[in-house]
Amino acid sequence: MTDAGAGAGEPQTRVVVADDHTLFRDGLRELLETDPGCAVVGEAATSDEALALVAHLHPDVLLLDVEMPGPGTAVVIDRVRRDFPRTRVIVLTMHESAAIVQDLLARGAYAFLVKNIAGEELIAAVHSVGRGRNNVLLSVSRETIGDLESHRDTTPALVSQRELDVLRLVAQAYSNGQIASRLGITEGTVKRHLTNAYAKLDAVSRVDAIRKAVAARLLSPEETA
């Protein structure tokens, strides 16, 4: 975790970048700092570090990856919205499941962007969100937009973000103990999330749950390799 303070003439949009991949995080910082109106004031590799930096620095924008060690994305958004309402969250991810998009926007994210977004689009989104504009920004495929329309009333309630975090790690062959360690929760909590996910997906086993999550487009086939 790093803490970089801005000096005199502080830029208008102050950003904390949270991603557990160092090279990608470095690239985001370099990209944002090509714009004189952006300042990356902190970087985090875990959700806990991101929350600590928001509490300490009160940035305009938290640029948040979906998959990070520690509390799930939904938990981070809930806490930021509750405790630091002046900081706005932009979700940046490789995954664009309609369920995830709806859940995180409903919780208070101001933008949901996929990681293949152009650099100038990302900078524009950071400025728009950071300056307090109330429009919600999306950068997802037309297919996902269609899914959002067709599943508007049912998808968010299907599987929670935390249950999806657990299922994603199950799909990668992690044990319950390994999942607990990676997500910073107890093994009992992992089992509870799995039980809830099984019930919602009408699944009878780990393999069945993953198969049905893929069929429901909550997980991509690539995540089950």
PDB file of C-alpha atoms in Angstrom:
ATOM      1  CA  MET A   1       0.000   0.000   0.000  1.00  0.00           C
ATOM      2  CA  THR A   2       1.329   3.402  -0.924  1.00  0.00           C
ATOM      3  CA  ASP A   3       0.232   6.846   0.158  1.00  0.00           C
ATOM      4  CA  ALA A   4       1.215   9.689  -2.140  1.00  0.00           C
ATOM      5  CA  GLY A   5       0.100  13.120  -1.102  1.00  0.00           C
ATOM      6  CA  ALA A   6      -0.609  15.875  -3.596  1.00  0.00           C
ATOM      7  CA  GLY A   7       1.177  19.131  -3.196  1.00  0.00           C
ATOM      8  CA  ALA A   8       0.273  22.717  -3.967  1.00  0.00           C
ATOM      9  CA  GLY A   9      -2.023  23.146  -6.931  1.00  0.00           C
ATOM     10  CA  GLU A  10      -3.666  19.825  -6.200  1.00  0.00           C
ATOM     11  CA  PRO A  11      -5.334  18.382  -9.312  1.00  0.00           C
ATOM     12  CA  GLN A  12      -9.079  18.450  -9.465  1.00  0.00           C
ATOM     13  CA  THR A  13      -9.594  14.689  -9.513  1.00  0.00           C
ATOM     14  CA  ARG A  14      -7.775  12.662  -6.840  1.00  0.00           C
ATOM     15  CA  VAL A  15      -7.765   8.919  -7.403  1.00  0.00           C
ATOM     16  CA  VAL A  16      -6.954   5.801  -5.388  1.00  0.00           C
ATOM     17  CA  VAL A  17      -6.161   2.845  -7.668  1.00  0.00           C
ATOM     18  CA  ALA A  18      -6.963  -0.605  -6.258  1.00  0.00           C
ATOM     19  CA  ASP A  19      -5.854  -3.697  -8.188  1.00  0.00           C
ATOM     20  CA  ASP A  20      -3.906  -6.735  -7.004  1.00  0.00           C
ATOM     21  CA  HIS A  21      -1.835  -6.965 -10.190  1.00  0.00           C
ATOM     22  CA  THR A  22       1.187  -4.693  -9.783  1.00  0.00           C
ATOM     23  CA  LEU A  23       1.917  -4.249 -13.497  1.00  0.00           C
ATOM     24  CA  PHE A  24      -1.681  -3.341 -14.295  1.00  0.00           C
ATOM     25  CA  ARG A  25      -1.819  -0.968 -11.329  1.00  0.00           C
ATOM     26  CA  ASP A  26       1.406   0.690 -12.465  1.00  0.00           C
ATOM     27  CA  GLY A  27      -0.037   1.051 -15.956  1.00  0.00           C
ATOM     28  CA  LEU A  28      -3.189   2.685 -14.629  1.00  0.00           C
ATOM     29  CA  ARG A  29      -1.169   5.161 -12.589  1.00  0.00           C
ATOM     30  CA  GLU A  30       1.012   6.079 -15.564  1.00  0.00           C
ATOM     31  CA  LEU A  31      -2.038   6.460 -17.805  1.00  0.00           C
ATOM     32  CA  LEU A  32      -3.949   8.665 -15.381  1.00  0.00           C
ATOM     33  CA  GLU A  33      -0.948  10.853 -14.683  1.00  0.00           C
ATOM     34  CA  THR A  34      -0.597  11.685 -18.378  1.00  0.00           C
ATOM     35  CA  ASP A  35      -3.588  13.932 -17.717  1.00  0.00           C
ATOM     36  CA  PRO A  36      -2.676  17.010 -15.651  1.00  0.00           C
ATOM     37  CA  GLY A  37      -6.170  16.974 -14.159  1.00  0.00           C
ATOM     38  CA  CYS A  38      -5.617  13.585 -12.484  1.00  0.00           C
ATOM     39  CA  ALA A  39      -3.513  12.672  -9.471  1.00  0.00           C
ATOM     40  CA  VAL A  40      -3.102   9.114  -8.224  1.00  0.00           C
ATOM     41  CA  VAL A  41      -2.808   9.740  -4.488  1.00  0.00           C
ATOM     42  CA  GLY A  42      -2.764   6.118  -3.360  1.00  0.00           C
ATOM     43  CA  GLU A  43      -2.449   2.532  -4.577  1.00  0.00           C
ATOM     44  CA  ALA A  44      -3.815  -0.632  -2.990  1.00  0.00           C
ATOM     45  CA  ALA A  45      -3.330  -4.338  -3.666  1.00  0.00           C
ATOM     46  CA  THR A  46      -6.168  -5.574  -1.398  1.00  0.00           C
ATOM     47  CA  SER A  47      -9.668  -4.450  -0.538  1.00  0.00           C
ATOM     48  CA  ASP A  48      -8.626  -3.725   3.051  1.00  0.00           C
ATOM     49  CA  GLU A  49      -5.822  -1.472   1.820  1.00  0.00           C
ATOM     50  CA  ALA A  50      -8.262   0.314  -0.486  1.00  0.00           C
ATOM     51  CA  LEU A  51     -10.655   1.020   2.381  1.00  0.00           C
ATOM     52  CA  ALA A  52      -7.791   2.232   4.591  1.00  0.00           C
ATOM     53  CA  LEU A  53      -6.596   4.629   1.894  1.00  0.00           C
ATOM     54  CA  VAL A  54     -10.090   5.984   1.291  1.00  0.00           C
ATOM     55  CA  ALA A  55     -10.459   6.576   5.035  1.00  0.00           C
ATOM     56  CA  HIS A  56      -7.089   8.365   5.186  1.00  0.00           C
ATOM     57  CA  LEU A  57      -7.055  10.285   1.905  1.00  0.00           C
ATOM     58  CA  HIS A  58     -10.731  10.918   1.069  1.00  0.00           C
ATOM     59  CA  PRO A  59     -10.113  10.759  -2.695  1.00  0.00           C
ATOM     60  CA  ASP A  60     -12.649  11.869  -5.276  1.00  0.00           C
ATOM     61  CA  VAL A  61     -12.548   8.462  -6.969  1.00  0.00           C
ATOM     62  CA  LEU A  62     -11.751   4.899  -5.954  1.00  0.00           C
ATOM     63  CA  LEU A  63     -10.854   2.933  -9.100  1.00  0.00           C
ATOM     64  CA  LEU A  64     -11.611  -0.611  -7.949  1.00  0.00           C
ATOM     65  CA  ASP A  65     -10.889  -4.008  -9.481  1.00  0.00           C
ATOM     66  CA  VAL A  66     -13.581  -6.647  -8.916  1.00  0.00           C
ATOM     67  CA  GLU A  67     -11.282  -9.528  -7.968  1.00  0.00           C
ATOM     68  CA  MET A  68      -8.995  -8.633  -5.077  1.00  0.00           C
ATOM     69  CA  PRO A  69      -7.935 -10.308  -1.825  1.00  0.00           C
ATOM     70  CA  GLY A  70     -10.005  -9.245   1.153  1.00  0.00           C
ATOM     71  CA  PRO A  71     -13.630  -8.140   1.422  1.00  0.00           C
ATOM     72  CA  GLY A  72     -15.616  -8.473  -1.809  1.00  0.00           C
ATOM     73  CA  THR A  73     -16.326  -5.588  -4.154  1.00  0.00           C
ATOM     74  CA  ALA A  74     -19.894  -5.268  -2.886  1.00  0.00           C
ATOM     75  CA  VAL A  75     -18.648  -4.902   0.696  1.00  0.00           C
ATOM     76  CA  VAL A  76     -16.149  -2.207  -0.328  1.00  0.00           C
ATOM     77  CA  ILE A  77     -18.788  -0.230  -2.208  1.00  0.00           C
ATOM     78  CA  ASP A  78     -21.232  -0.521   0.689  1.00  0.00           C
ATOM     79  CA  ARG A  79     -18.631   0.755   3.178  1.00  0.00           C
ATOM     80  CA  VAL A  80     -17.447   3.611   0.976  1.00  0.00           C
ATOM     81  CA  ARG A  81     -20.992   4.718   0.284  1.00  0.00           C
ATOM     82  CA  ARG A  82     -21.891   4.554   3.995  1.00  0.00           C
ATOM     83  CA  ASP A  83     -18.748   6.001   5.571  1.00  0.00           C
ATOM     84  CA  PHE A  84     -17.138   8.137   2.831  1.00  0.00           C
ATOM     85  CA  PRO A  85     -19.962   9.354   0.566  1.00  0.00           C
ATOM     86  CA  ARG A  86     -17.772  12.004  -1.074  1.00  0.00           C
ATOM     87  CA  THR A  87     -15.643   9.249  -2.618  1.00  0.00           C
ATOM     88  CA  ARG A  88     -17.199   7.694  -5.690  1.00  0.00           C
ATOM     89  CA  VAL A  89     -16.403   4.176  -6.897  1.00  0.00           C
ATOM     90  CA  ILE A  90     -15.573   3.191 -10.453  1.00  0.00           C
ATOM     91  CA  VAL A  91     -15.492  -0.570 -11.018  1.00  0.00           C
ATOM     92  CA  LEU A  92     -12.878  -1.757 -13.503  1.00  0.00           C
ATOM     93  CA  THR A  93     -12.916  -5.445 -14.429  1.00  0.00           C
ATOM     94  CA  MET A  94     -12.365  -8.132 -17.046  1.00  0.00           C
ATOM     95  CA  HIS A  95     -15.826  -9.553 -16.303  1.00  0.00           C
ATOM     96  CA  GLU A  96     -19.100  -8.059 -17.474  1.00  0.00           C
ATOM     97  CA  SER A  97     -21.770 -10.429 -16.180  1.00  0.00           C
ATOM     98  CA  ALA A  98     -25.148  -8.696 -16.132  1.00  0.00           C
ATOM     99  CA  ALA A  99     -25.654  -9.928 -12.562  1.00  0.00           C
ATOM    100  CA  ILE A 100     -22.444  -8.271 -11.369  1.00  0.00           C
ATOM    101  CA  VAL A 101     -23.169  -5.041 -13.259  1.00  0.00           C
ATOM    102  CA  GLN A 102     -26.656  -4.731 -11.788  1.00  0.00           C
ATOM    103  CA  ASP A 103     -25.595  -5.626  -8.262  1.00  0.00           C
ATOM    104  CA  LEU A 104     -22.669  -3.207  -8.084  1.00  0.00           C
ATOM    105  CA  LEU A 105     -24.509  -0.312  -9.716  1.00  0.00           C
ATOM    106  CA  ALA A 106     -27.443  -0.881  -7.369  1.00  0.00           C
ATOM    107  CA  ARG A 107     -25.032  -0.704  -4.429  1.00  0.00           C
ATOM    108  CA  GLY A 108     -23.741   2.671  -5.535  1.00  0.00           C
ATOM    109  CA  ALA A 109     -20.918   2.292  -8.058  1.00  0.00           C
ATOM    110  CA  TYR A 110     -20.922   5.255 -10.445  1.00  0.00           C
ATOM    111  CA  ALA A 111     -19.296   3.483 -13.368  1.00  0.00           C
ATOM    112  CA  PHE A 112     -18.701  -0.082 -14.537  1.00  0.00           C
ATOM    113  CA  LEU A 113     -15.875  -0.318 -17.065  1.00  0.00           C
ATOM    114  CA  VAL A 114     -14.235  -3.307 -18.730  1.00  0.00           C
ATOM    115  CA  LYS A 115     -10.453  -3.362 -18.840  1.00  0.00           C
ATOM    116  CA  ASN A 116     -10.257  -3.126 -22.634  1.00  0.00           C
ATOM    117  CA  ILE A 117     -11.594   0.431 -22.473  1.00  0.00           C
ATOM    118  CA  ALA A 118      -9.519   3.038 -24.295  1.00  0.00           C
ATOM    119  CA  GLY A 119      -7.251   5.197 -22.156  1.00  0.00           C
ATOM    120  CA  GLU A 120      -8.975   8.445 -23.044  1.00  0.00           C
ATOM    121  CA  GLU A 121     -12.352   6.924 -22.179  1.00  0.00           C
ATOM    122  CA  LEU A 122     -11.075   5.859 -18.773  1.00  0.00           C
ATOM    123  CA  ILE A 123      -9.693   9.325 -18.043  1.00  0.00           C
ATOM    124  CA  ALA A 124     -12.969  10.915 -19.160  1.00  0.00           C
ATOM    125  CA  ALA A 125     -14.911   8.564 -16.875  1.00  0.00           C
ATOM    126  CA  VAL A 126     -12.654   9.393 -13.912  1.00  0.00           C
ATOM    127  CA  HIS A 127     -13.196  13.117 -14.449  1.00  0.00           C
ATOM    128  CA  SER A 128     -16.948  12.769 -14.950  1.00  0.00           C
ATOM    129  CA  VAL A 129     -17.411  10.700 -11.796  1.00  0.00           C
ATOM    130  CA  GLY A 130     -14.891  12.686  -9.766  1.00  0.00           C
ATOM    131  CA  ARG A 131     -16.557  15.992 -10.551  1.00  0.00           C
ATOM    132  CA  GLY A 132     -19.811  14.795  -9.046  1.00  0.00           C
ATOM    133  CA  ARG A 133     -21.889  14.187 -12.126  1.00  0.00           C
ATOM    134  CA  ASN A 134     -24.772  11.879 -11.319  1.00  0.00           C
ATOM    135  CA  ASN A 135     -24.987   9.947 -14.577  1.00  0.00           C
ATOM    136  CA  VAL A 136     -23.979   6.274 -14.349  1.00  0.00           C
ATOM    137  CA  LEU A 137     -21.302   5.243 -16.857  1.00  0.00           C
ATOM    138  CA  LEU A 138     -21.160   1.830 -18.517  1.00  0.00           C
ATOM    139  CA  SER A 139     -18.533   0.387 -20.831  1.00  0.00           C
ATOM    140  CA  VAL A 140     -19.757  -3.127 -21.585  1.00  0.00           C
ATOM    141  CA  SER A 141     -20.715  -5.114 -24.676  1.00  0.00           C
ATOM    142  CA  ARG A 142     -24.077  -4.766 -26.419  1.00  0.00           C
ATOM    143  CA  GLU A 143     -24.750  -8.347 -25.392  1.00  0.00           C
ATOM    144  CA  THR A 144     -24.394  -7.449 -21.719  1.00  0.00           C
ATOM    145  CA  ILE A 145     -26.662  -4.427 -22.210  1.00  0.00           C
ATOM    146  CA  GLY A 146     -29.260  -6.814 -23.618  1.00  0.00           C
ATOM    147  CA  ASP A 147     -28.863  -9.103 -20.624  1.00  0.00           C
ATOM    148  CA  LEU A 148     -29.322  -6.159 -18.285  1.00  0.00           C
ATOM    149  CA  GLU A 149     -32.630  -5.359 -19.939  1.00  0.00           C
ATOM    150  CA  SER A 150     -33.911  -8.931 -20.016  1.00  0.00           C
ATOM    151  CA  HIS A 151     -32.840  -9.787 -16.440  1.00  0.00           C
ATOM    152  CA  ARG A 152     -33.455  -6.430 -14.784  1.00  0.00           C
ATOM    153  CA  ASP A 153     -35.887  -7.788 -12.188  1.00  0.00           C
ATOM    154  CA  THR A 154     -34.380 -11.182 -11.415  1.00  0.00           C
ATOM    155  CA  THR A 155     -30.642 -11.308 -11.901  1.00  0.00           C
ATOM    156  CA  PRO A 156     -29.428  -9.205  -8.911  1.00  0.00           C
ATOM    157  CA  ALA A 157     -31.263 -11.420  -6.423  1.00  0.00           C
ATOM    158  CA  LEU A 158     -29.931 -14.647  -7.897  1.00  0.00           C
ATOM    159  CA  VAL A 159     -26.455 -14.817  -6.406  1.00  0.00           C
ATOM    160  CA  SER A 160     -24.773 -12.182  -4.247  1.00  0.00           C
ATOM    161  CA  GLN A 161     -21.385 -10.739  -5.121  1.00  0.00           C
ATOM    162  CA  ARG A 162     -19.754 -12.569  -2.211  1.00  0.00           C
ATOM    163  CA  GLU A 163     -21.347 -15.872  -3.194  1.00  0.00           C
ATOM    164  CA  LEU A 164     -20.086 -15.266  -6.702  1.00  0.00           C
ATOM    165  CA  ASP A 165     -16.583 -14.571  -5.350  1.00  0.00           C
ATOM    166  CA  VAL A 166     -16.670 -17.968  -3.635  1.00  0.00           C
ATOM    167  CA  LEU A 167     -18.042 -19.774  -6.689  1.00  0.00           C
ATOM    168  CA  ARG A 168     -15.339 -18.251  -8.875  1.00  0.00           C
ATOM    169  CA  LEU A 169     -12.637 -19.664  -6.602  1.00  0.00           C
ATOM    170  CA  VAL A 170     -14.423 -23.013  -6.398  1.00  0.00           C
ATOM    171  CA  ALA A 171     -14.326 -23.086 -10.192  1.00  0.00           C
ATOM    172  CA  GLN A 172     -10.554 -22.642  -9.968  1.00  0.00           C
ATOM    173  CA  ALA A 173     -10.314 -25.739  -7.734  1.00  0.00           C
ATOM    174  CA  TYR A 174      -9.575 -23.902  -4.472  1.00  0.00           C
ATOM    175  CA  SER A 175     -10.490 -25.754  -1.286  1.00  0.00           C
ATOM    176  CA  ASN A 176     -12.792 -24.148   1.293  1.00  0.00           C
ATOM    177  CA  GLY A 177      -9.761 -23.403   3.465  1.00  0.00           C
ATOM    178  CA  GLN A 178      -7.902 -21.753   0.583  1.00  0.00           C
ATOM    179  CA  ILE A 179     -10.984 -19.708  -0.341  1.00  0.00           C
ATOM    180  CA  ALA A 180     -11.342 -18.540   3.264  1.00  0.00           C
ATOM    181  CA  SER A 181      -7.710 -17.430   3.348  1.00  0.00           C
ATOM    182  CA  ARG A 182      -7.886 -15.651  -0.001  1.00  0.00           C
ATOM    183  CA  LEU A 183     -11.090 -13.761   0.809  1.00  0.00           C
ATOM    184  CA  GLY A 184     -10.228 -13.043   4.433  1.00  0.00           C
ATOM    185  CA  ILE A 185     -13.250 -14.875   5.849  1.00  0.00           C
ATOM    186  CA  THR A 186     -13.757 -18.016   7.940  1.00  0.00           C
ATOM    187  CA  GLU A 187     -14.158 -21.480   6.466  1.00  0.00           C
ATOM    188  CA  GLY A 188     -17.614 -21.638   8.045  1.00  0.00           C
ATOM    189  CA  THR A 189     -18.578 -18.470   6.154  1.00  0.00           C
ATOM    190  CA  VAL A 190     -17.345 -20.029   2.907  1.00  0.00           C
ATOM    191  CA  LYS A 191     -19.588 -23.056   3.551  1.00  0.00           C
ATOM    192  CA  ARG A 192     -22.544 -20.768   4.278  1.00  0.00           C
ATOM    193  CA  HIS A 193     -22.024 -18.852   1.029  1.00  0.00           C
ATOM    194  CA  LEU A 194     -21.824 -22.134  -0.883  1.00  0.00           C
ATOM    195  CA  THR A 195     -24.999 -23.429   0.752  1.00  0.00           C
ATOM    196  CA  ASN A 196     -26.828 -20.218  -0.186  1.00  0.00           C
ATOM    197  CA  ALA A 197     -25.490 -20.355  -3.744  1.00  0.00           C
ATOM    198  CA  TYR A 198     -26.529 -24.011  -4.107  1.00  0.00           C
ATOM    199  CA  ALA A 199     -30.059 -23.126  -3.024  1.00  0.00           C
ATOM    200  CA  LYS A 200     -30.332 -20.149  -5.380  1.00  0.00           C
ATOM    201  CA  LEU A 201     -28.947 -22.119  -8.330  1.00  0.00           C
ATOM    202  CA  ASP A 202     -30.823 -25.318  -7.426  1.00  0.00           C
ATOM    203  CA  ALA A 203     -27.466 -27.111  -7.423  1.00  0.00           C
ATOM    204  CA  VAL A 204     -26.554 -30.340  -5.636  1.00  0.00           C
ATOM    205  CA  SER A 205     -22.740 -30.156  -5.731  1.00  0.00           C
ATOM    206  CA  ARG A 206     -19.785 -27.884  -6.417  1.00  0.00           C
ATOM    207  CA  VAL A 207     -19.578 -29.084 -10.011  1.00  0.00           C
ATOM    208  CA  ASP A 208     -23.317 -28.621 -10.522  1.00  0.00           C
ATOM    209  CA  ALA A 209     -23.204 -25.117  -9.028  1.00  0.00           C
ATOM    210  CA  ILE A 210     -20.385 -24.059 -11.354  1.00  0.00           C
ATOM    211  CA  ARG A 211     -22.157 -25.545 -14.375  1.00  0.00           C
ATOM    212  CA  LYS A 212     -25.365 -23.679 -13.533  1.00  0.00           C
ATOM    213  CA  ALA A 213     -23.506 -20.445 -12.783  1.00  0.00           C
ATOM    214  CA  VAL A 214     -21.924 -20.618 -16.240  1.00  0.00           C
ATOM    215  CA  ALA A 215     -25.298 -21.390 -17.821  1.00  0.00           C
ATOM    216  CA  ALA A 216     -26.760 -18.353 -16.036  1.00  0.00           C
ATOM    217  CA  ARG A 217     -23.783 -16.312 -17.304  1.00  0.00           C
ATOM    218  CA  LEU A 218     -22.721 -15.465 -13.780  1.00  0.00           C
ATOM    219  CA  LEU A 219     -19.333 -17.027 -14.569  1.00  0.00           C
ATOM    220  CA  SER A 220     -17.590 -17.215 -17.917  1.00  0.00           C
ATOM    221  CA  PRO A 221     -16.366 -20.584 -19.247  1.00  0.00           C
ATOM    222  CA  GLU A 222     -12.790 -19.262 -19.039  1.00  0.00           C
ATOM    223  CA  GLU A 223     -13.147 -18.906 -15.253  1.00  0.00           C
ATOM    224  CA  THR A 224     -13.789 -22.623 -14.859  1.00  0.00           C
ATOM    225  CA  ALA A 225     -10.532 -23.821 -16.438  1.00  0.00           C
TER     226      ALA A 225
END
